[in-house]
mmCIF file of C-alpha atoms and ligand atoms in Angstrom:
data_model
loop_
_atom_site.group_PDB
_atom_site.id
_atom_site.type_symbol
_atom_site.label_atom_id
_atom_site.label_comp_id
_atom_site.label_asym_id
_atom_site.label_seq_id
_atom_site.Cartn_x
_atom_site.Cartn_y
_atom_site.Cartn_z
ATOM 1 C CA MET A 1 -27.899 86.874 0.495
ATOM 2 C CA GLN A 2 -29.335 89.862 2.292
ATOM 3 C CA THR A 3 -28.283 90.429 5.880
ATOM 4 C CA GLY A 4 -30.325 91.715 8.755
ATOM 5 C CA PHE A 5 -33.255 89.319 8.486
ATOM 6 C CA ASP A 6 -35.527 88.127 11.279
ATOM 7 C CA LEU A 7 -36.125 84.435 11.943
ATOM 8 C CA THR A 8 -38.717 82.706 14.092
ATOM 9 C CA LEU A 9 -38.137 78.996 14.636
ATOM 10 C CA SER A 10 -40.835 76.414 15.247
ATOM 11 C CA PHE A 11 -40.426 72.698 15.891
ATOM 12 C CA ASP A 12 -43.354 70.507 14.887
ATOM 13 C CA ASN A 13 -44.528 66.926 15.474
ATOM 14 C CA GLY A 14 -42.712 66.271 18.764
ATOM 15 C CA PRO A 15 -41.833 65.912 21.511
ATOM 16 C CA ASP A 16 -39.300 63.157 20.893
ATOM 17 C CA ALA A 17 -37.460 61.445 23.735
ATOM 18 C CA ALA A 18 -34.055 61.593 22.052
ATOM 19 C CA VAL A 19 -34.170 64.708 19.899
ATOM 20 C CA THR A 20 -36.181 67.277 21.865
ATOM 21 C CA PRO A 21 -33.642 67.415 24.756
ATOM 22 C CA MET A 22 -30.838 68.000 22.246
ATOM 23 C CA VAL A 23 -32.794 70.769 20.528
ATOM 24 C CA LEU A 24 -33.544 72.383 23.896
ATOM 25 C CA ASP A 25 -29.843 72.305 24.814
ATOM 26 C CA ILE A 26 -28.839 73.994 21.569
ATOM 27 C CA LEU A 27 -31.521 76.671 21.893
ATOM 28 C CA ALA A 28 -30.598 77.327 25.531
ATOM 29 C CA ARG A 29 -26.888 77.681 24.775
ATOM 30 C CA ARG A 30 -27.669 80.206 22.071
ATOM 31 C CA ASP A 31 -30.409 81.964 24.058
ATOM 32 C CA ILE A 32 -32.985 81.325 21.329
ATOM 33 C CA ARG A 33 -36.665 80.961 22.196
ATOM 34 C CA ALA A 34 -38.973 79.073 19.825
ATOM 35 C CA THR A 35 -42.399 77.423 19.636
ATOM 36 C CA PHE A 36 -42.961 73.668 19.823
ATOM 37 C CA PHE A 37 -46.133 72.572 18.016
ATOM 38 C CA VAL A 38 -46.741 69.242 19.706
ATOM 39 C CA LEU A 39 -48.934 66.252 18.886
ATOM 40 C CA GLY A 40 -51.633 65.210 21.337
ATOM 41 C CA GLN A 41 -50.942 61.512 20.931
ATOM 42 C CA LYS A 42 -47.345 62.098 22.016
ATOM 43 C CA LEU A 43 -48.333 64.196 25.026
ATOM 44 C CA ALA A 44 -50.418 61.262 26.202
ATOM 45 C CA ASP A 45 -47.046 59.665 27.088
ATOM 46 C CA PRO A 46 -45.957 61.130 30.466
ATOM 47 C CA GLN A 47 -42.274 61.060 29.512
ATOM 48 C CA LEU A 48 -42.935 63.085 26.366
ATOM 49 C CA ARG A 49 -45.279 65.458 28.135
ATOM 50 C CA ALA A 50 -42.460 66.108 30.627
ATOM 51 C CA LEU A 51 -40.329 67.264 27.694
ATOM 52 C CA ALA A 52 -43.023 69.711 26.648
ATOM 53 C CA ALA A 53 -43.094 70.958 30.240
ATOM 54 C CA LEU A 54 -39.313 71.360 30.188
ATOM 55 C CA ALA A 55 -39.518 73.362 26.965
ATOM 56 C CA HIS A 56 -42.218 75.541 28.515
ATOM 57 C CA ASP A 57 -40.086 76.064 31.647
ATOM 58 C CA GLN A 58 -37.210 77.212 29.425
ATOM 59 C CA GLY A 59 -39.333 79.958 27.910
ATOM 60 C CA HIS A 60 -40.489 78.244 24.728
ATOM 61 C CA TRP A 61 -44.097 78.435 23.647
ATOM 62 C CA ILE A 62 -46.174 75.273 23.314
ATOM 63 C CA GLY A 63 -48.680 75.053 20.478
ATOM 64 C CA ASN A 64 -51.246 72.476 19.330
ATOM 65 C CA HIS A 65 -50.529 70.554 16.110
ATOM 66 C CA THR A 66 -53.487 68.089 16.172
ATOM 67 C CA PHE A 67 -53.806 64.806 18.018
ATOM 68 C CA THR A 68 -53.008 62.244 15.313
ATOM 69 C CA HIS A 69 -51.300 64.284 12.538
ATOM 70 C CA SER A 70 -52.838 61.773 10.146
ATOM 71 C CA VAL A 71 -54.896 63.533 7.446
ATOM 72 C CA PRO A 72 -55.163 67.329 7.044
ATOM 73 C CA LEU A 73 -58.336 68.444 8.809
ATOM 74 C CA GLY A 74 -59.798 69.964 5.653
ATOM 75 C CA GLU A 75 -59.544 66.590 3.918
ATOM 76 C CA GLN A 76 -61.428 64.660 6.620
ATOM 77 C CA ARG A 77 -65.191 64.280 6.492
ATOM 78 C CA GLY A 78 -67.323 64.804 9.584
ATOM 79 C CA PRO A 79 -66.573 66.269 12.991
ATOM 80 C CA VAL A 80 -62.842 66.386 13.607
ATOM 81 C CA ALA A 81 -62.125 69.530 15.597
ATOM 82 C CA GLU A 82 -62.869 68.378 19.126
ATOM 83 C CA ARG A 83 -61.075 65.076 18.634
ATOM 84 C CA GLU A 84 -57.984 66.513 16.943
ATOM 85 C CA ILE A 85 -57.724 70.001 18.471
ATOM 86 C CA GLY A 86 -59.707 69.950 21.714
ATOM 87 C CA GLN A 87 -58.264 66.660 22.931
ATOM 88 C CA THR A 88 -54.742 67.906 22.274
ATOM 89 C CA GLU A 89 -55.367 71.228 24.003
ATOM 90 C CA ALA A 90 -56.616 69.358 27.075
ATOM 91 C CA LEU A 91 -53.352 67.415 27.208
ATOM 92 C CA ILE A 92 -51.306 70.591 26.770
ATOM 93 C CA GLY A 93 -53.282 72.041 29.667
ATOM 94 C CA PRO A 94 -51.405 74.730 31.606
ATOM 95 C CA LEU A 95 -48.436 74.525 29.224
ATOM 96 C CA ALA A 96 -50.513 76.301 26.565
ATOM 97 C CA HIS A 97 -49.592 79.774 25.405
ATOM 98 C CA PRO A 98 -52.351 82.220 26.487
ATOM 99 C CA ASP A 99 -53.180 82.811 22.813
ATOM 100 C CA LYS A 100 -53.965 79.074 22.330
ATOM 101 C CA LEU A 101 -51.617 78.546 19.405
ATOM 102 C CA PHE A 102 -52.829 76.042 16.816
ATOM 103 C CA ARG A 103 -51.024 74.984 13.662
ATOM 104 C CA PRO A 104 -52.887 72.776 11.166
ATOM 105 C CA TYR A 105 -51.174 69.731 9.712
ATOM 106 C CA GLY A 106 -50.394 70.370 6.069
ATOM 107 C CA GLY A 107 -49.167 67.035 4.755
ATOM 108 C CA GLY A 108 -45.766 67.780 3.246
ATOM 109 C CA GLY A 109 -45.456 71.426 4.126
ATOM 110 C CA ALA A 110 -47.534 73.176 1.478
ATOM 111 C CA LEU A 111 -50.122 75.815 2.343
ATOM 112 C CA HIS A 112 -53.337 74.634 0.650
ATOM 113 C CA PRO A 113 -57.144 74.646 1.060
ATOM 114 C CA GLY A 114 -57.104 71.231 2.736
ATOM 115 C CA LEU A 115 -55.530 72.628 5.900
ATOM 116 C CA MET A 116 -58.920 73.361 7.473
ATOM 117 C CA LYS A 117 -62.635 73.367 6.706
ATOM 118 C CA GLU A 118 -65.470 75.621 7.805
ATOM 119 C CA SER A 119 -66.353 73.620 10.914
ATOM 120 C CA VAL A 120 -62.706 73.717 12.010
ATOM 121 C CA VAL A 121 -62.554 77.494 11.531
ATOM 122 C CA THR A 122 -65.756 77.842 13.566
ATOM 123 C CA TYR A 123 -64.242 75.701 16.302
ATOM 124 C CA LEU A 124 -61.077 77.825 16.377
ATOM 125 C CA THR A 125 -62.983 81.119 16.521
ATOM 126 C CA GLU A 126 -65.503 79.924 19.130
ATOM 127 C CA HIS A 127 -62.690 78.662 21.371
ATOM 128 C CA ASP A 128 -60.415 81.701 20.935
ATOM 129 C CA TYR A 129 -57.549 79.944 19.190
ATOM 130 C CA THR A 130 -54.740 81.635 17.276
ATOM 131 C CA CYS A 131 -53.945 79.927 13.960
ATOM 132 C CA VAL A 132 -50.210 79.988 13.207
ATOM 133 C CA LEU A 133 -49.152 79.037 9.666
ATOM 134 C CA TRP A 134 -45.632 79.390 8.242
ATOM 135 C CA ASN A 135 -43.672 80.778 5.307
ATOM 136 C CA SER A 136 -40.724 78.382 5.164
ATOM 137 C CA VAL A 137 -40.518 74.595 5.244
ATOM 138 C CA PRO A 138 -36.941 73.688 4.342
ATOM 139 C CA GLY A 139 -37.728 69.956 4.397
ATOM 140 C CA ASP A 140 -35.413 68.833 7.193
ATOM 141 C CA TRP A 141 -37.155 65.441 7.329
ATOM 142 C CA LYS A 142 -36.654 64.818 3.608
ATOM 143 C CA ASP A 143 -33.066 65.983 3.441
ATOM 144 C CA PRO A 144 -31.543 65.688 6.929
ATOM 145 C CA ASP A 145 -28.114 66.885 5.769
ATOM 146 C CA GLY A 146 -29.044 69.344 3.020
ATOM 147 C CA TRP A 147 -31.812 71.333 4.683
ATOM 148 C CA VAL A 148 -29.465 73.926 6.179
ATOM 149 C CA ASP A 149 -28.651 75.447 2.804
ATOM 150 C CA VAL A 150 -32.332 75.508 1.827
ATOM 151 C CA ALA A 151 -33.162 77.146 5.140
ATOM 152 C CA LEU A 152 -30.465 79.807 4.778
ATOM 153 C CA ASP A 153 -31.737 80.637 1.294
ATOM 154 C CA ALA A 154 -35.240 81.005 2.747
ATOM 155 C CA CYS A 155 -33.967 83.475 5.339
ATOM 156 C CA GLY A 156 -32.552 85.610 2.542
ATOM 157 C CA ALA A 157 -35.795 85.565 0.578
ATOM 158 C CA ARG A 158 -37.925 87.674 2.942
ATOM 159 C CA PRO A 159 -37.423 90.056 5.858
ATOM 160 C CA TRP A 160 -39.048 87.787 8.466
ATOM 161 C CA THR A 161 -39.153 84.019 8.147
ATOM 162 C CA LEU A 162 -41.337 81.704 10.223
ATOM 163 C CA MET A 163 -39.648 78.359 9.704
ATOM 164 C CA VAL A 164 -40.991 74.860 10.303
ATOM 165 C CA LEU A 165 -38.412 72.357 11.548
ATOM 166 C CA HIS A 166 -39.049 69.037 13.293
ATOM 167 C CA ASP A 167 -37.692 67.691 16.582
ATOM 168 C CA LEU A 168 -37.817 64.166 15.200
ATOM 169 C CA PRO A 169 -35.143 61.437 14.926
ATOM 170 C CA THR A 170 -34.248 62.037 11.286
ATOM 171 C CA GLY A 171 -30.697 63.196 11.938
ATOM 172 C CA ALA A 172 -31.558 66.700 10.745
ATOM 173 C CA MET A 173 -31.234 68.326 14.155
ATOM 174 C CA ALA A 174 -27.559 67.331 14.263
ATOM 175 C CA HIS A 175 -27.138 70.406 12.054
ATOM 176 C CA LEU A 176 -29.285 72.788 14.098
ATOM 177 C CA ASP A 177 -26.392 74.411 15.929
ATOM 178 C CA ARG A 178 -24.427 74.918 12.708
ATOM 179 C CA PHE A 179 -27.527 76.462 11.149
ATOM 180 C CA ALA A 180 -28.011 78.817 14.106
ATOM 181 C CA ALA A 181 -24.353 79.856 13.971
ATOM 182 C CA LYS A 182 -24.640 80.622 10.273
ATOM 183 C CA VAL A 183 -27.802 82.683 10.827
ATOM 184 C CA ILE A 184 -25.941 84.779 13.391
ATOM 185 C CA ASP A 185 -22.925 85.115 11.070
ATOM 186 C CA LEU A 186 -25.237 86.467 8.382
ATOM 187 C CA GLY A 187 -26.695 89.092 10.703
ATOM 188 C CA GLY A 188 -29.955 87.258 11.339
ATOM 189 C CA ARG A 189 -31.986 87.993 14.471
ATOM 190 C CA PHE A 190 -33.912 85.259 16.235
ATOM 191 C CA ARG A 191 -37.274 86.224 17.645
ATOM 192 C CA GLN A 192 -40.124 84.258 19.181
ATOM 193 C CA ASP A 193 -43.216 86.071 17.890
ATOM 194 C CA PHE A 194 -44.791 85.406 14.504
ATOM 195 C CA PRO A 195 -44.946 87.470 11.294
ATOM 196 C CA PRO A 196 -48.533 88.794 11.113
ATOM 197 C CA ASP A 197 -49.038 87.493 7.575
ATOM 198 C CA CYS A 198 -48.653 83.939 8.933
ATOM 199 C CA VAL A 199 -51.383 84.319 11.567
ATOM 200 C CA PRO A 200 -54.855 84.463 9.964
ATOM 201 C CA ILE A 201 -56.780 83.915 13.215
ATOM 202 C CA VAL A 202 -55.751 85.819 16.367
ATOM 203 C CA ARG A 203 -57.404 84.819 19.662
ATOM 204 C CA GLY A 204 -60.558 83.799 17.821
ATOM 205 C CA ASP A 205 -60.725 86.755 15.426
ATOM 206 C CA ILE A 206 -60.284 86.144 11.695
ATOM 207 C CA VAL A 207 -57.818 88.823 10.579
ATOM 208 C CA LEU A 208 -56.708 87.561 7.143
ATOM 209 C CA PRO A 209 -58.585 85.927 4.259
ATOM 210 C CA LEU A 210 -58.930 82.204 4.965
ATOM 211 C CA ASP A 211 -59.963 81.039 1.478
ATOM 212 C CA PRO A 212 -56.472 79.736 0.616
ATOM 213 C CA TYR A 213 -56.548 77.397 3.632
ATOM 214 C CA VAL A 214 -60.163 76.198 3.916
ATOM 215 C CA SER A 215 -61.857 73.407 1.945
ATOM 216 C CA ASP A 216 -65.577 72.824 1.388
ATOM 217 C CA MET A 217 -65.396 69.345 2.947
ATOM 218 C CA PRO A 218 -68.513 68.742 5.062
HETATM 219 ZN ZN1 ZN B 1 -46.566 68.533 11.210
#
């Protein structure tokens, strides 16, 4: 394993009443700042929105991860962007990062052309969103005890990893502090910003080829 890597953490699909506070405690103790890509339908619950506000107050960034997280937007027919993205952004409100961070739902973690479709890209560019993808999905939800080793291998595979974890009640986050300790032991540096090759749209400007992520679904 190489040492001296960079690691950006993101926590998707929350907030969760039980797990998000625990994740925030661990990150605060270790002085790590991350991004929480939240679901609109969860923010509609005032208790869960308060957790997003708490994360924001602690210096974390809040991003938009669709309203329903049901079917990848590039695999849904018809108008989806306002309902899935706009509605969520309205609920995020003043908690939003100034760059309007949006992460599409992938359905299992793979990067694929079903992530978005042309009308979704148009919506993101017209409304000045920043599209934040990822380069590591260690599968914490599938393997709540084994993901740490997968995640550490991912950190060694590239100089700067943008990792997707989940603040969900799977049991996986019970290992978050051990993972963070191991990262530090290995010389890893936590940072909050994103590797440029994971961000194809920046404040409404398309800066990387989108073909790998966009379907021809009408
Ligand atoms: Zn997700």
